[in-house]
Short mmCIF file of C-alpha atoms in Angstrom, two decimals:
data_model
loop_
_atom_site.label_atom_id
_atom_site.label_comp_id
_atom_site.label_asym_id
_atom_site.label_seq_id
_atom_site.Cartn_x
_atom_site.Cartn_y
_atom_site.Cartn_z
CA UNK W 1 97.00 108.00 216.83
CA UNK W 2 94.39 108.37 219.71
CA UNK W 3 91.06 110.12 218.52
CA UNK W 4 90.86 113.71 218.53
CA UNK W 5 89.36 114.97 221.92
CA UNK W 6 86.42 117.30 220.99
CA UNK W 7 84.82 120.47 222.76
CA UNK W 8 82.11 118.09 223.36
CA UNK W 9 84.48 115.30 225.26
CA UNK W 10 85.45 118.52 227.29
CA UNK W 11 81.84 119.93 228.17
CA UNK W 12 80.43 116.12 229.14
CA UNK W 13 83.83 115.34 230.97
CA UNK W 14 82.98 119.11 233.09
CA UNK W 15 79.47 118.95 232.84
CA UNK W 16 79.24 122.09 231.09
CA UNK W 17 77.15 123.20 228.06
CA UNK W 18 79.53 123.14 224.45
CA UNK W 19 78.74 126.97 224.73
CA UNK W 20 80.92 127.42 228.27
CA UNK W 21 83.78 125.31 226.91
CA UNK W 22 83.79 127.41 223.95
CA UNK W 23 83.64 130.69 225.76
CA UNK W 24 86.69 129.40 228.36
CA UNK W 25 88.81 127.91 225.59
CA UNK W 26 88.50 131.39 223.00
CA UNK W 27 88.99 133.83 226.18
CA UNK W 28 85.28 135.13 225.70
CA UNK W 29 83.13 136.19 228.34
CA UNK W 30 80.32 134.80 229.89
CA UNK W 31 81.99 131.95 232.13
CA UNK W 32 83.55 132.91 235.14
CA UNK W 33 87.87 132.51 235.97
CA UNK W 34 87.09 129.34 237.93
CA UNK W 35 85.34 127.68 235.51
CA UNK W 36 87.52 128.83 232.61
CA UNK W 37 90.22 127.16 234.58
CA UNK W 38 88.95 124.59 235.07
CA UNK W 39 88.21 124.05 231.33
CA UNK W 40 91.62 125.16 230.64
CA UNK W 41 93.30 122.22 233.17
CA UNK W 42 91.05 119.44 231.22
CA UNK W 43 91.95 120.39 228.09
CA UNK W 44 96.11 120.20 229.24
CA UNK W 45 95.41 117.51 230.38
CA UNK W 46 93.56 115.59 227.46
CA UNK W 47 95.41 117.58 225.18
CA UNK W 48 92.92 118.98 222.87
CA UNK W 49 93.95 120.84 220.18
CA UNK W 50 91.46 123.19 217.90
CA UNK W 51 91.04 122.03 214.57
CA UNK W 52 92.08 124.16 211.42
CA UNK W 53 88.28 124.13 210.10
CA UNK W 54 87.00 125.69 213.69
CA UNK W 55 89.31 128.54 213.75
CA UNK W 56 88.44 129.29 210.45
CA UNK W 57 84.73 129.15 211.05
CA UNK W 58 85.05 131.12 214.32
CA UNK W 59 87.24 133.69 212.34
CA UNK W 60 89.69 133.51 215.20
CA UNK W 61 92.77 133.30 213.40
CA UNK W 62 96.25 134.51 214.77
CA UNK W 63 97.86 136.29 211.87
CA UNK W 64 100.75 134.34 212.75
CA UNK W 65 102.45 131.34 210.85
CA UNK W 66 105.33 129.12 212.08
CA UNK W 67 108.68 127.84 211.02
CA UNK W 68 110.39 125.34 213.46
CA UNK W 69 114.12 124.61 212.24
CA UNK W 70 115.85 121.47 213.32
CA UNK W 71 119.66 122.95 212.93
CA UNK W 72 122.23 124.38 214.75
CA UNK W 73 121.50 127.88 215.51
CA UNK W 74 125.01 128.71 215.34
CA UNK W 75 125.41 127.40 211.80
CA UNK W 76 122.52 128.97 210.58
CA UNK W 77 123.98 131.79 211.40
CA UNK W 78 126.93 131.08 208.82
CA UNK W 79 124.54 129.81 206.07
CA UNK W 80 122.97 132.76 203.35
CA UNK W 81 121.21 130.24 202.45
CA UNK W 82 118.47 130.26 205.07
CA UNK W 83 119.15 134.20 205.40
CA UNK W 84 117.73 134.76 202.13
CA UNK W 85 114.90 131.90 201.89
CA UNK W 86 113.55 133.73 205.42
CA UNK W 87 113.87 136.83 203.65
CA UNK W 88 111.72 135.88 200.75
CA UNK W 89 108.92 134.29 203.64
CA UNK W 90 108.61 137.29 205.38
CA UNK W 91 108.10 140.18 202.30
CA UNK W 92 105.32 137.80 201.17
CA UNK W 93 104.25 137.67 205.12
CA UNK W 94 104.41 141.30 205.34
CA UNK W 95 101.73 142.14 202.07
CA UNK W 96 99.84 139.84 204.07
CA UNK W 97 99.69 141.77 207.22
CA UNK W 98 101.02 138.37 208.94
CA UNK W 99 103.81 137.68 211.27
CA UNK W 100 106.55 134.86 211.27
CA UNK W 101 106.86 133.17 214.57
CA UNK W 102 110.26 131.10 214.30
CA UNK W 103 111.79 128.54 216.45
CA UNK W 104 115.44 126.91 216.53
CA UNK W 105 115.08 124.07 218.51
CA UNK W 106 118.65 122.07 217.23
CA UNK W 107 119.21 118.69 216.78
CA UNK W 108 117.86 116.82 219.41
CA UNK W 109 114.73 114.42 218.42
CA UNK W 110 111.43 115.12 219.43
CA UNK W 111 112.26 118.81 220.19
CA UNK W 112 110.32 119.75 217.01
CA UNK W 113 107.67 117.74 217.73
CA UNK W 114 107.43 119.70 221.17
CA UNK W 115 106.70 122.67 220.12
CA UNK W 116 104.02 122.20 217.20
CA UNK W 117 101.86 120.64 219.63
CA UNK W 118 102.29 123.48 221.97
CA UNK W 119 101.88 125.97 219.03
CA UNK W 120 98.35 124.50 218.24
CA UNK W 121 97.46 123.77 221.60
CA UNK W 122 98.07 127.76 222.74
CA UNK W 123 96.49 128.46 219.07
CA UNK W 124 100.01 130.12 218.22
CA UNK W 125 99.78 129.84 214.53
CA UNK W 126 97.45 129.85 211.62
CA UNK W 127 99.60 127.46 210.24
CA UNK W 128 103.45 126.53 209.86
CA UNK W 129 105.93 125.96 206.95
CA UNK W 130 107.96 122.04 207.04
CA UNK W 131 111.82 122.41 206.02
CA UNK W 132 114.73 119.68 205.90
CA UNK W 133 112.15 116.45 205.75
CA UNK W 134 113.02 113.16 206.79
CA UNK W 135 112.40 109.63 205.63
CA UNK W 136 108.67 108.71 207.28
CA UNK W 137 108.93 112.43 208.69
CA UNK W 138 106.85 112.32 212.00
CA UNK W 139 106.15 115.64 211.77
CA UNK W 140 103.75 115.15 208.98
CA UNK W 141 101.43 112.82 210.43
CA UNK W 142 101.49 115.05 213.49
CA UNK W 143 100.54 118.47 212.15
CA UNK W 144 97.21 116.74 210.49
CA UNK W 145 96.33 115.41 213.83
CA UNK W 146 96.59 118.40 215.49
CA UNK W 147 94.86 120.39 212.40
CA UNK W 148 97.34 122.52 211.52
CA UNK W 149 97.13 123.78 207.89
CA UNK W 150 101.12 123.01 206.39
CA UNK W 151 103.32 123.06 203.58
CA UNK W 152 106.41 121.55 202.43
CA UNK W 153 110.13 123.05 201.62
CA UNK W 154 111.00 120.56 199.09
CA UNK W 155 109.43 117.37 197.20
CA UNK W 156 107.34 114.95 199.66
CA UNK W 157 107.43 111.38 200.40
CA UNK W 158 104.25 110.00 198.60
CA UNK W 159 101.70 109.49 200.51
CA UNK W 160 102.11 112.59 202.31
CA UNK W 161 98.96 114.83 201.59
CA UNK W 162 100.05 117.94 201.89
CA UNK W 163 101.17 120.52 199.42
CA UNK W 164 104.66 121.11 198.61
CA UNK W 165 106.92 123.62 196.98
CA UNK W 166 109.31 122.17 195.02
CA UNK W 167 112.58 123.56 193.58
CA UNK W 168 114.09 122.11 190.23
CA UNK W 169 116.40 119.20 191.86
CA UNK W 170 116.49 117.43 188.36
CA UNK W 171 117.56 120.53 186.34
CA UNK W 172 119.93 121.57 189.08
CA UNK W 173 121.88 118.16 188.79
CA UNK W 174 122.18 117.92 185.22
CA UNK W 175 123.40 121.46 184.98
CA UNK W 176 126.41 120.81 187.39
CA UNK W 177 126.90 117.48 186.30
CA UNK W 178 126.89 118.66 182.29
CA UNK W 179 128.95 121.99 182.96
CA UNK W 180 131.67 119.84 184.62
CA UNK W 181 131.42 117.12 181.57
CA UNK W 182 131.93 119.41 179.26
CA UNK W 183 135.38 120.95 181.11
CA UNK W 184 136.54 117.18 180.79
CA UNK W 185 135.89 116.21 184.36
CA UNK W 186 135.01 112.32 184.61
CA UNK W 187 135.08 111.87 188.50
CA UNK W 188 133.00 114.09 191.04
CA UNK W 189 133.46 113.89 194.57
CA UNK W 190 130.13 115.15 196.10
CA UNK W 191 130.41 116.56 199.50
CA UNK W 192 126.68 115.99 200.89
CA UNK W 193 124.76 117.12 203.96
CA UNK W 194 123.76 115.03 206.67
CA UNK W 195 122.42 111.65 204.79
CA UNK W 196 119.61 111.98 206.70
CA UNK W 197 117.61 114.63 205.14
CA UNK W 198 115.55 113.47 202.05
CA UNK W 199 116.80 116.71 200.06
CA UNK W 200 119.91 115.50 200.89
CA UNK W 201 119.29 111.74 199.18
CA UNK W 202 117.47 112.91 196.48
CA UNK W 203 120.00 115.29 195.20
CA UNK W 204 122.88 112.30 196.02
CA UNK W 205 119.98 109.79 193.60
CA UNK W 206 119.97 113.06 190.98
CA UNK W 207 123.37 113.77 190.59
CA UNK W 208 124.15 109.54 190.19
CA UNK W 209 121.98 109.59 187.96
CA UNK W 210 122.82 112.88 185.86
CA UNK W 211 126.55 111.48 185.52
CA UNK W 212 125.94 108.21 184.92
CA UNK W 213 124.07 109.33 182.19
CA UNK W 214 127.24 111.49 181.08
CA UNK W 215 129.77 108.70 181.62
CA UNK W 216 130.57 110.30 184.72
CA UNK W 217 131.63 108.75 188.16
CA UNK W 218 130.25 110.05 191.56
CA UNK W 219 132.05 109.65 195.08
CA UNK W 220 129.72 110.89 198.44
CA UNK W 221 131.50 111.80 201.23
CA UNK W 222 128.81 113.12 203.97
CA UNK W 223 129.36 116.85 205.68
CA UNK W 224 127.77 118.62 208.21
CA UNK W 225 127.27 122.22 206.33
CA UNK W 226 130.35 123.47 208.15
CA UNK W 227 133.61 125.14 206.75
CA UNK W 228 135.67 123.03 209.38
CA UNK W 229 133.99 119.41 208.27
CA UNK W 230 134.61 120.64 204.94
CA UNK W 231 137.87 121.47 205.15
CA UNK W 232 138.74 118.70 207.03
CA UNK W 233 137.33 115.97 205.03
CA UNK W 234 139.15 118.05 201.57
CA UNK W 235 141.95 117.80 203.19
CA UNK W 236 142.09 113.82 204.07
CA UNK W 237 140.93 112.76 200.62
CA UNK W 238 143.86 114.99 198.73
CA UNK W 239 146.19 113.38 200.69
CA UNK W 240 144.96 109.99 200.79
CA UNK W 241 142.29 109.27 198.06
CA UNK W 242 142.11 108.75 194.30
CA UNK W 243 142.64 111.35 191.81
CA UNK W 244 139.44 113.21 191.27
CA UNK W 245 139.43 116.50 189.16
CA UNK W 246 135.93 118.44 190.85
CA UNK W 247 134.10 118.73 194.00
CA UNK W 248 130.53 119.56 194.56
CA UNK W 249 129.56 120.71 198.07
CA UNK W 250 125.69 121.06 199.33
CA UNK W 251 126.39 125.02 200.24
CA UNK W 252 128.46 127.76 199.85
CA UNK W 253 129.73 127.88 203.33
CA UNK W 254 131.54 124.02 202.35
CA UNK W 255 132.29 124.95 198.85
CA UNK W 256 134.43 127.48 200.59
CA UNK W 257 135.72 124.92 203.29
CA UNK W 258 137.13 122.67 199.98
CA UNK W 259 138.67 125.96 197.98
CA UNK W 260 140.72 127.16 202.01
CA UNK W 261 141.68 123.30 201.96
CA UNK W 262 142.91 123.07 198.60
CA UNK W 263 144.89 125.83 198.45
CA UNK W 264 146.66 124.92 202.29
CA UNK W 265 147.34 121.60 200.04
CA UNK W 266 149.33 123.71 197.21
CA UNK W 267 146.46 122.60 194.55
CA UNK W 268 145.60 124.28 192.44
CA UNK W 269 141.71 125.94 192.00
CA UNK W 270 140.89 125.53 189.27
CA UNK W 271 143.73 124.06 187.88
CA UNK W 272 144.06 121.04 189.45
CA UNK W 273 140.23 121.18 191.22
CA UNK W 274 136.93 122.79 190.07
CA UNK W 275 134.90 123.63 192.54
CA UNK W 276 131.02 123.77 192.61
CA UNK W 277 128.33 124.85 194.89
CA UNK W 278 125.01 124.14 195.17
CA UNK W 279 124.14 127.47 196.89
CA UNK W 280 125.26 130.76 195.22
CA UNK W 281 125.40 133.48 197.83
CA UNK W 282 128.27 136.88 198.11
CA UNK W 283 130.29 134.20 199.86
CA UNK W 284 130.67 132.31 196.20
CA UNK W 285 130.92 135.81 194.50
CA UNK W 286 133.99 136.70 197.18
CA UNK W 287 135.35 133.95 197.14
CA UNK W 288 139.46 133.50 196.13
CA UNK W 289 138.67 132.36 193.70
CA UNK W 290 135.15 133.14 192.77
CA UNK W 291 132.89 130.04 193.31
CA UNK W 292 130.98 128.36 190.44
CA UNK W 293 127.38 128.16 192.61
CA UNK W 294 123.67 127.61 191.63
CA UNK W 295 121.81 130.24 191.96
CA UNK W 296 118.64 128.63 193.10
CA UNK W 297 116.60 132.35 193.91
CA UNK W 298 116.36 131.67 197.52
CA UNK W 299 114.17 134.63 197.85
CA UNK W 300 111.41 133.85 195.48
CA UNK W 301 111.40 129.97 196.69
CA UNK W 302 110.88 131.31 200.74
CA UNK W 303 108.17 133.48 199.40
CA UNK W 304 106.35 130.75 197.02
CA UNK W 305 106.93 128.81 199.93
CA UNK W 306 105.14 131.47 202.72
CA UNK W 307 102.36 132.78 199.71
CA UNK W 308 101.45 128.70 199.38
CA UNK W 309 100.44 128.14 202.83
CA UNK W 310 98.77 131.14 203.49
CA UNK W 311 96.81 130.12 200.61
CA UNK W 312 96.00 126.46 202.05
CA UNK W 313 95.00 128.99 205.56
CA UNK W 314 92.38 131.00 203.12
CA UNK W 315 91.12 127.64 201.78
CA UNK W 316 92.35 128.39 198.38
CA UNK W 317 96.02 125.88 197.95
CA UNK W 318 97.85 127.85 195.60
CA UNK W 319 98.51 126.32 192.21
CA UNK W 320 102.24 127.79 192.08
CA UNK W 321 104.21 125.40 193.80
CA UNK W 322 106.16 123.45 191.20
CA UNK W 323 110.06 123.68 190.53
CA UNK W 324 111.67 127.14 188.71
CA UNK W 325 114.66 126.69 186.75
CA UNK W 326 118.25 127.82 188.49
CA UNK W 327 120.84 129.06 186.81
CA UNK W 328 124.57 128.09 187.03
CA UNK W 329 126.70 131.27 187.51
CA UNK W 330 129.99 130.65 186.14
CA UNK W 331 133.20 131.77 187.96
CA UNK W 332 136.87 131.26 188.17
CA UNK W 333 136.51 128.11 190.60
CA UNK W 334 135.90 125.49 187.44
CA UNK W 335 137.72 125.23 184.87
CA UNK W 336 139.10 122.25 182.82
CA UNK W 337 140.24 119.19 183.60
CA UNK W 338 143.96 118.67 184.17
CA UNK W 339 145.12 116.54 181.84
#
């Protein structure tokens, strides 16, 4: 990446003193409208971005943090699951006296990317919170160039350098794995998220692992997070594919999508097929039947999430960050194997 462009760059480039530039850039007086303009236009142009450390020194800080999320806004709108983690970030926002500036920019590449620069460019946000990383994630590498203090949703790729809250992907795949062992099941179909998202492949590289472990075979067949691909994709491999006694899905809303498809089939949940989901939400606990869900506290991981970077913006990185057990909550969507 280019070197950072400096308030000194700025002042040479204008021939004005460091003191102007500083006064045009922070919305101070003492320079006139013309000249802050002009300062203003150069710095566009050049695209200079304050660093972390000078805001913090200057004591101009926004109160403000930022989440950009890479989804489709309709589906998030179907998902508890991002309900609840944004719940959790803003009560530990609100003790804080902060706000939560979000953005849903979809799916299209570079979008993102778009509006982090702009974010530290306007000074927007004291910071911002990184979900649903990617393999070499470019958003990490950009949010240190442009200074902007960060934390990760979710284990990082090493060599990323920033802090990360972590939930407990390990425990979480040996509990579904060994719950659905010990009901007799011996082949999983796992109905991922998009392959793409390194939560995604490390819970796919967890669960192998867990049931290989167990004696256990594991099929991946990738979703989108929607009931319809869920259903859909349930409904091809009962007619068509192998005999396989249990289904995993990555959320609640396509745990539901494989319980609708089943019983449209005429099988049997759980009797022929358990059903598991990796989300618990009232959508598991409503469910007909109830779904078998982990219940990975949502809540408390948005706010360890929120409380972590606000302590990387006071200078202090929080200590709290590593994975909390879930807990399985048993319902009537697993039961044993058929025999």
């Amino acid at each position: 990446m280019a070197e950072r462009v400096t308030i000194g760059d700025l002042a040479q480039r204008l021939g004005l003193s460091k003191a102007s530039v500083s006064y045009a850039l922070n919305g101070r007086p003492g320079v006139s409208a013309e000249t802050r303009a002009r300062v203003l236009a150069l710095a566009r142009e050049l695209q200079w971005y304050p660093s972390s450390s000078a805001r913090t020194l200057s004591g101009a800080r926004t109160g403000v943090v930022g989440l950009v999320l890479s989804r489709d806004p309709d589906l998030l709108g179907t998902e508890p699951y991002y309900m609840l983690v944004l719940s959790g970030i803003e009560s530990a926002l609100i003790e804080a006296e902060y706000g939560l500036l979000l953005r849903m920019v979809g799916t299209e590449p570079g979008r993102d990317l778009a509006v982090y620069e702009r974010w530290a460019g306007e000074r927007r946000v004291d910071g911002v919170m990184i979900f649903d990383q990617r393999r070499d994630d470019p958003r990490i590498p950009l949010v240190r160039h442009l200074g902007l203090p960060a934390v990760l949703n979710g284990a990082a790729e090493p060599g990323a350098a920033l802090p990360a809250v972590v939930p407990d992907e390990h425990g979480d795949a040996d509990r579904v794995v060994e719950h659905l062992r010990d009901l007799g099941h011996r082949r999983i179909v796992h109905l991922a998220g998009p392959s793409g998202l390194l939560h995604e492949q490390r819970r796919d590289q967890l669960m192998r692992a867990a049931a290989d472990r167990a004696g256990m075979a594991v099929e991946t067949v990738e979703g989108d997070y929607t009931m319809g691909t869920a259903e859909r994709l349930t409904t091809e491999r009962l007619r068509h594919g192998p005999g396989t006694t249990a289904w995993v899905a990555s959320n609640d809303v396509m745990a539901l999508g494989v319980v609708r498809a089943a019983a449209r089939e005429g099988v049997d949940v759980p009797g022929r097929l358990s059903v598991v989901s990796w989300d618990d939400s009232l959508l598991c606990e409503i469910g007909a039947p109830p779904v078998t869900a982990l219940d990975r506290h949502p809540r408390d991981f948005g706010r360890r999430c929120a409380q972590a970077l606000l302590a990387v913006i006071a200078g202090t990185p929080d200590g709290d960050t590593g994975p909390r057990p879930s807990e399985l909550r048993v319902r009537a969507s697993t039961g044993p194997a058929p025999a």
